[in-house]
Amino acid sequence: MARRWVNLVGVTPLLLGMVVPQMVVAPLVLAQSSQSRQPTEAQRLYREGERLRGQGTRESLQQALAKFQQALPLFQATGDRNGEADNLDSMGRVYDSLGQTQQALDYFQQALPIWRETGNRLGEVITLDGIATVYRDTQQPQQALNYYQQALVIVRELS
């Protein structure tokens, strides 16, 4: 199972009963497989994509997307479901940053059932937060609240 570092700024305000307009989820970090000290090609591409996504320019976001698109079939071919879901979530975040909200939702919606299948509750929370953020940013507060509430239930279970 992949280790993930996350800043749940998007969920924390829910614990306080408020919605903050500028919620951000920090980049996710995919850990190396426990079976190998060497990162796989998929993990290398993913990490490079995250590095580029972190730069935040339109050009770097496009480059990040290309890295994630290369990594996705490799994660799928090796059966690394957590890596696949992480990658899909990151693709959703890139599309969201590029203002392509429907594509962002499409990728988030692909990641969500994988997190649920693998039982990765933290990954599920992160993706729910991503979906909620897209709805919030597209002026669909009821939809956003629905996904934030789903995330909050899990956060409470995990604490």
mmCIF file of C-alpha atoms in Angstrom:
data_model
loop_
_atom_site.group_PDB
_atom_site.id
_atom_site.type_symbol
_atom_site.label_atom_id
_atom_site.label_comp_id
_atom_site.label_asym_id
_atom_site.label_seq_id
_atom_site.Cartn_x
_atom_site.Cartn_y
_atom_site.Cartn_z
ATOM 1 C CA MET A 1 0.000 0.000 0.000
ATOM 2 C CA ALA A 2 1.372 3.418 -0.900
ATOM 3 C CA ARG A 3 2.193 5.943 1.797
ATOM 4 C CA ARG A 4 0.636 9.354 1.241
ATOM 5 C CA TRP A 5 1.398 12.742 2.752
ATOM 6 C CA VAL A 6 -1.513 15.114 2.650
ATOM 7 C CA ASN A 7 -2.592 18.464 3.938
ATOM 8 C CA LEU A 8 -6.308 18.069 4.556
ATOM 9 C CA VAL A 9 -6.950 21.805 4.490
ATOM 10 C CA GLY A 10 -10.048 21.068 2.423
ATOM 11 C CA VAL A 11 -11.532 18.872 5.132
ATOM 12 C CA THR A 12 -10.332 20.661 8.275
ATOM 13 C CA PRO A 13 -12.789 23.576 7.918
ATOM 14 C CA LEU A 14 -15.623 21.062 7.934
ATOM 15 C CA LEU A 15 -14.552 20.001 11.383
ATOM 16 C CA LEU A 16 -14.954 23.618 12.385
ATOM 17 C CA GLY A 17 -18.299 23.965 10.611
ATOM 18 C CA MET A 18 -17.151 26.386 7.938
ATOM 19 C CA VAL A 19 -16.126 26.442 4.299
ATOM 20 C CA VAL A 20 -12.948 28.291 3.397
ATOM 21 C CA PRO A 21 -12.831 29.659 -0.189
ATOM 22 C CA GLN A 22 -9.173 28.842 -0.876
ATOM 23 C CA MET A 23 -8.871 25.215 0.230
ATOM 24 C CA VAL A 24 -5.822 23.406 -1.108
ATOM 25 C CA VAL A 25 -4.665 19.819 -0.978
ATOM 26 C CA ALA A 26 -0.905 19.421 -1.002
ATOM 27 C CA PRO A 27 0.723 17.241 -3.657
ATOM 28 C CA LEU A 28 0.567 13.558 -2.882
ATOM 29 C CA VAL A 29 3.743 11.566 -2.462
ATOM 30 C CA LEU A 30 3.785 7.999 -3.694
ATOM 31 C CA ALA A 31 6.183 5.801 -1.754
ATOM 32 C CA GLN A 32 8.324 3.084 -3.243
ATOM 33 C CA SER A 33 6.956 -0.419 -3.388
ATOM 34 C CA SER A 34 7.901 -2.445 -0.333
ATOM 35 C CA GLN A 35 9.051 -5.288 -2.606
ATOM 36 C CA SER A 36 11.764 -3.254 -4.314
ATOM 37 C CA ARG A 37 14.188 -0.539 -3.341
ATOM 38 C CA GLN A 38 14.176 0.737 -6.922
ATOM 39 C CA PRO A 39 11.165 2.782 -7.981
ATOM 40 C CA THR A 40 9.293 1.379 -10.938
ATOM 41 C CA GLU A 41 9.112 3.297 -14.212
ATOM 42 C CA ALA A 42 5.498 4.159 -13.370
ATOM 43 C CA GLN A 43 6.563 5.581 -10.001
ATOM 44 C CA ARG A 44 9.409 7.534 -11.613
ATOM 45 C CA LEU A 45 7.015 9.065 -14.162
ATOM 46 C CA TYR A 46 4.484 9.805 -11.420
ATOM 47 C CA ARG A 47 7.075 11.576 -9.279
ATOM 48 C CA GLU A 48 8.295 13.586 -12.243
ATOM 49 C CA GLY A 49 4.686 14.536 -12.959
ATOM 50 C CA GLU A 50 4.223 15.660 -9.353
ATOM 51 C CA ARG A 51 7.398 17.734 -9.533
ATOM 52 C CA LEU A 52 6.133 19.436 -12.681
ATOM 53 C CA ARG A 53 2.628 19.896 -11.239
ATOM 54 C CA GLY A 54 4.187 21.606 -8.245
ATOM 55 C CA GLN A 55 5.677 24.276 -10.505
ATOM 56 C CA GLY A 56 2.140 25.350 -11.350
ATOM 57 C CA THR A 57 2.754 27.014 -14.714
ATOM 58 C CA ARG A 58 0.519 26.184 -17.650
ATOM 59 C CA GLU A 59 3.481 24.627 -19.451
ATOM 60 C CA SER A 60 4.595 22.556 -16.452
ATOM 61 C CA LEU A 61 1.013 21.388 -15.882
ATOM 62 C CA GLN A 62 0.818 20.190 -19.506
ATOM 63 C CA GLN A 63 4.145 18.401 -19.058
ATOM 64 C CA ALA A 64 2.928 16.859 -15.801
ATOM 65 C CA LEU A 65 -0.171 15.598 -17.550
ATOM 66 C CA ALA A 66 2.002 13.934 -20.201
ATOM 67 C CA LYS A 67 4.006 12.159 -17.455
ATOM 68 C CA PHE A 68 0.835 10.995 -15.718
ATOM 69 C CA GLN A 69 -0.581 9.745 -19.033
ATOM 70 C CA GLN A 70 2.599 7.717 -19.564
ATOM 71 C CA ALA A 71 2.508 6.310 -16.035
ATOM 72 C CA LEU A 72 -1.158 5.285 -16.017
ATOM 73 C CA PRO A 73 -0.950 2.215 -18.291
ATOM 74 C CA LEU A 74 2.197 1.099 -16.459
ATOM 75 C CA PHE A 75 0.405 1.174 -13.104
ATOM 76 C CA GLN A 76 -2.499 -0.692 -14.693
ATOM 77 C CA ALA A 77 -0.245 -3.301 -16.319
ATOM 78 C CA THR A 78 1.491 -4.087 -13.025
ATOM 79 C CA GLY A 79 -1.744 -4.175 -11.039
ATOM 80 C CA ASP A 80 -0.629 -1.336 -8.748
ATOM 81 C CA ARG A 81 -4.133 -0.129 -7.895
ATOM 82 C CA ASN A 82 -2.996 2.444 -5.320
ATOM 83 C CA GLY A 83 -0.497 3.852 -7.810
ATOM 84 C CA GLU A 84 -3.207 3.920 -10.448
ATOM 85 C CA ALA A 85 -5.627 5.770 -8.165
ATOM 86 C CA ASP A 86 -2.912 8.218 -7.061
ATOM 87 C CA ASN A 87 -2.082 8.880 -10.694
ATOM 88 C CA LEU A 88 -5.741 9.373 -11.668
ATOM 89 C CA ASP A 89 -6.233 11.759 -8.733
ATOM 90 C CA SER A 90 -3.184 13.770 -9.835
ATOM 91 C CA MET A 91 -4.524 13.930 -13.383
ATOM 92 C CA GLY A 92 -7.782 15.290 -11.980
ATOM 93 C CA ARG A 93 -5.864 17.954 -10.080
ATOM 94 C CA VAL A 94 -3.927 18.985 -13.185
ATOM 95 C CA TYR A 95 -7.110 19.296 -15.226
ATOM 96 C CA ASP A 96 -8.685 21.299 -12.401
ATOM 97 C CA SER A 97 -5.659 23.630 -12.341
ATOM 98 C CA LEU A 98 -6.005 24.051 -16.100
ATOM 99 C CA GLY A 99 -9.673 25.010 -15.664
ATOM 100 C CA GLN A 100 -10.920 21.857 -17.389
ATOM 101 C CA THR A 101 -13.378 20.907 -14.698
ATOM 102 C CA GLN A 102 -15.265 18.159 -16.520
ATOM 103 C CA GLN A 103 -12.041 16.312 -17.271
ATOM 104 C CA ALA A 104 -10.989 16.815 -13.643
ATOM 105 C CA LEU A 105 -14.233 15.260 -12.423
ATOM 106 C CA ASP A 106 -13.848 12.373 -14.880
ATOM 107 C CA TYR A 107 -10.436 11.461 -13.471
ATOM 108 C CA PHE A 108 -11.484 11.931 -9.856
ATOM 109 C CA GLN A 109 -14.503 9.689 -10.505
ATOM 110 C CA GLN A 110 -12.168 7.008 -11.897
ATOM 111 C CA ALA A 111 -9.901 7.185 -8.835
ATOM 112 C CA LEU A 112 -12.670 7.038 -6.233
ATOM 113 C CA PRO A 113 -13.874 3.451 -6.787
ATOM 114 C CA ILE A 114 -10.276 2.209 -6.848
ATOM 115 C CA TRP A 115 -9.607 3.766 -3.435
ATOM 116 C CA ARG A 116 -12.777 2.131 -2.172
ATOM 117 C CA GLU A 117 -11.835 -1.229 -3.710
ATOM 118 C CA THR A 118 -8.398 -1.161 -2.095
ATOM 119 C CA GLY A 119 -9.712 0.095 1.231
ATOM 120 C CA ASN A 120 -7.431 3.139 1.125
ATOM 121 C CA ARG A 121 -9.570 5.510 3.172
ATOM 122 C CA LEU A 122 -7.054 8.359 3.118
ATOM 123 C CA GLY A 123 -6.885 8.195 -0.669
ATOM 124 C CA GLU A 124 -10.680 8.225 -0.740
ATOM 125 C CA VAL A 125 -10.765 11.361 1.429
ATOM 126 C CA ILE A 126 -8.249 13.123 -0.791
ATOM 127 C CA THR A 127 -10.204 12.353 -3.957
ATOM 128 C CA LEU A 128 -13.527 13.299 -2.341
ATOM 129 C CA ASP A 129 -11.909 16.619 -1.424
ATOM 130 C CA GLY A 130 -10.785 17.070 -5.038
ATOM 131 C CA ILE A 131 -14.304 16.448 -6.334
ATOM 132 C CA ALA A 132 -15.784 18.804 -3.744
ATOM 133 C CA THR A 133 -13.278 21.507 -4.662
ATOM 134 C CA VAL A 134 -14.238 21.308 -8.343
ATOM 135 C CA TYR A 135 -17.916 21.648 -7.450
ATOM 136 C CA ARG A 136 -17.164 24.511 -5.076
ATOM 137 C CA ASP A 137 -15.119 26.327 -7.712
ATOM 138 C CA THR A 138 -17.871 25.858 -10.313
ATOM 139 C CA GLN A 139 -20.463 27.422 -8.023
ATOM 140 C CA GLN A 140 -22.244 24.176 -7.153
ATOM 141 C CA PRO A 141 -22.198 24.461 -3.359
ATOM 142 C CA GLN A 142 -24.708 21.689 -2.653
ATOM 143 C CA GLN A 143 -22.697 19.168 -4.664
ATOM 144 C CA ALA A 144 -19.499 20.384 -2.985
ATOM 145 C CA LEU A 145 -21.048 20.039 0.460
ATOM 146 C CA ASN A 146 -22.166 16.490 -0.341
ATOM 147 C CA TYR A 147 -18.603 15.403 -1.150
ATOM 148 C CA TYR A 148 -17.080 17.331 1.758
ATOM 149 C CA GLN A 149 -19.552 15.590 4.083
ATOM 150 C CA GLN A 150 -18.576 12.171 2.695
ATOM 151 C CA ALA A 151 -14.929 13.033 3.345
ATOM 152 C CA LEU A 152 -15.716 14.253 6.856
ATOM 153 C CA VAL A 153 -17.388 10.974 7.786
ATOM 154 C CA ILE A 154 -14.209 9.108 6.821
ATOM 155 C CA VAL A 155 -11.926 11.611 8.590
ATOM 156 C CA ARG A 156 -13.945 11.114 11.769
ATOM 157 C CA GLU A 157 -13.683 7.331 11.381
ATOM 158 C CA LEU A 158 -9.919 7.606 10.960
ATOM 159 C CA SER A 159 -9.366 9.830 13.983
#
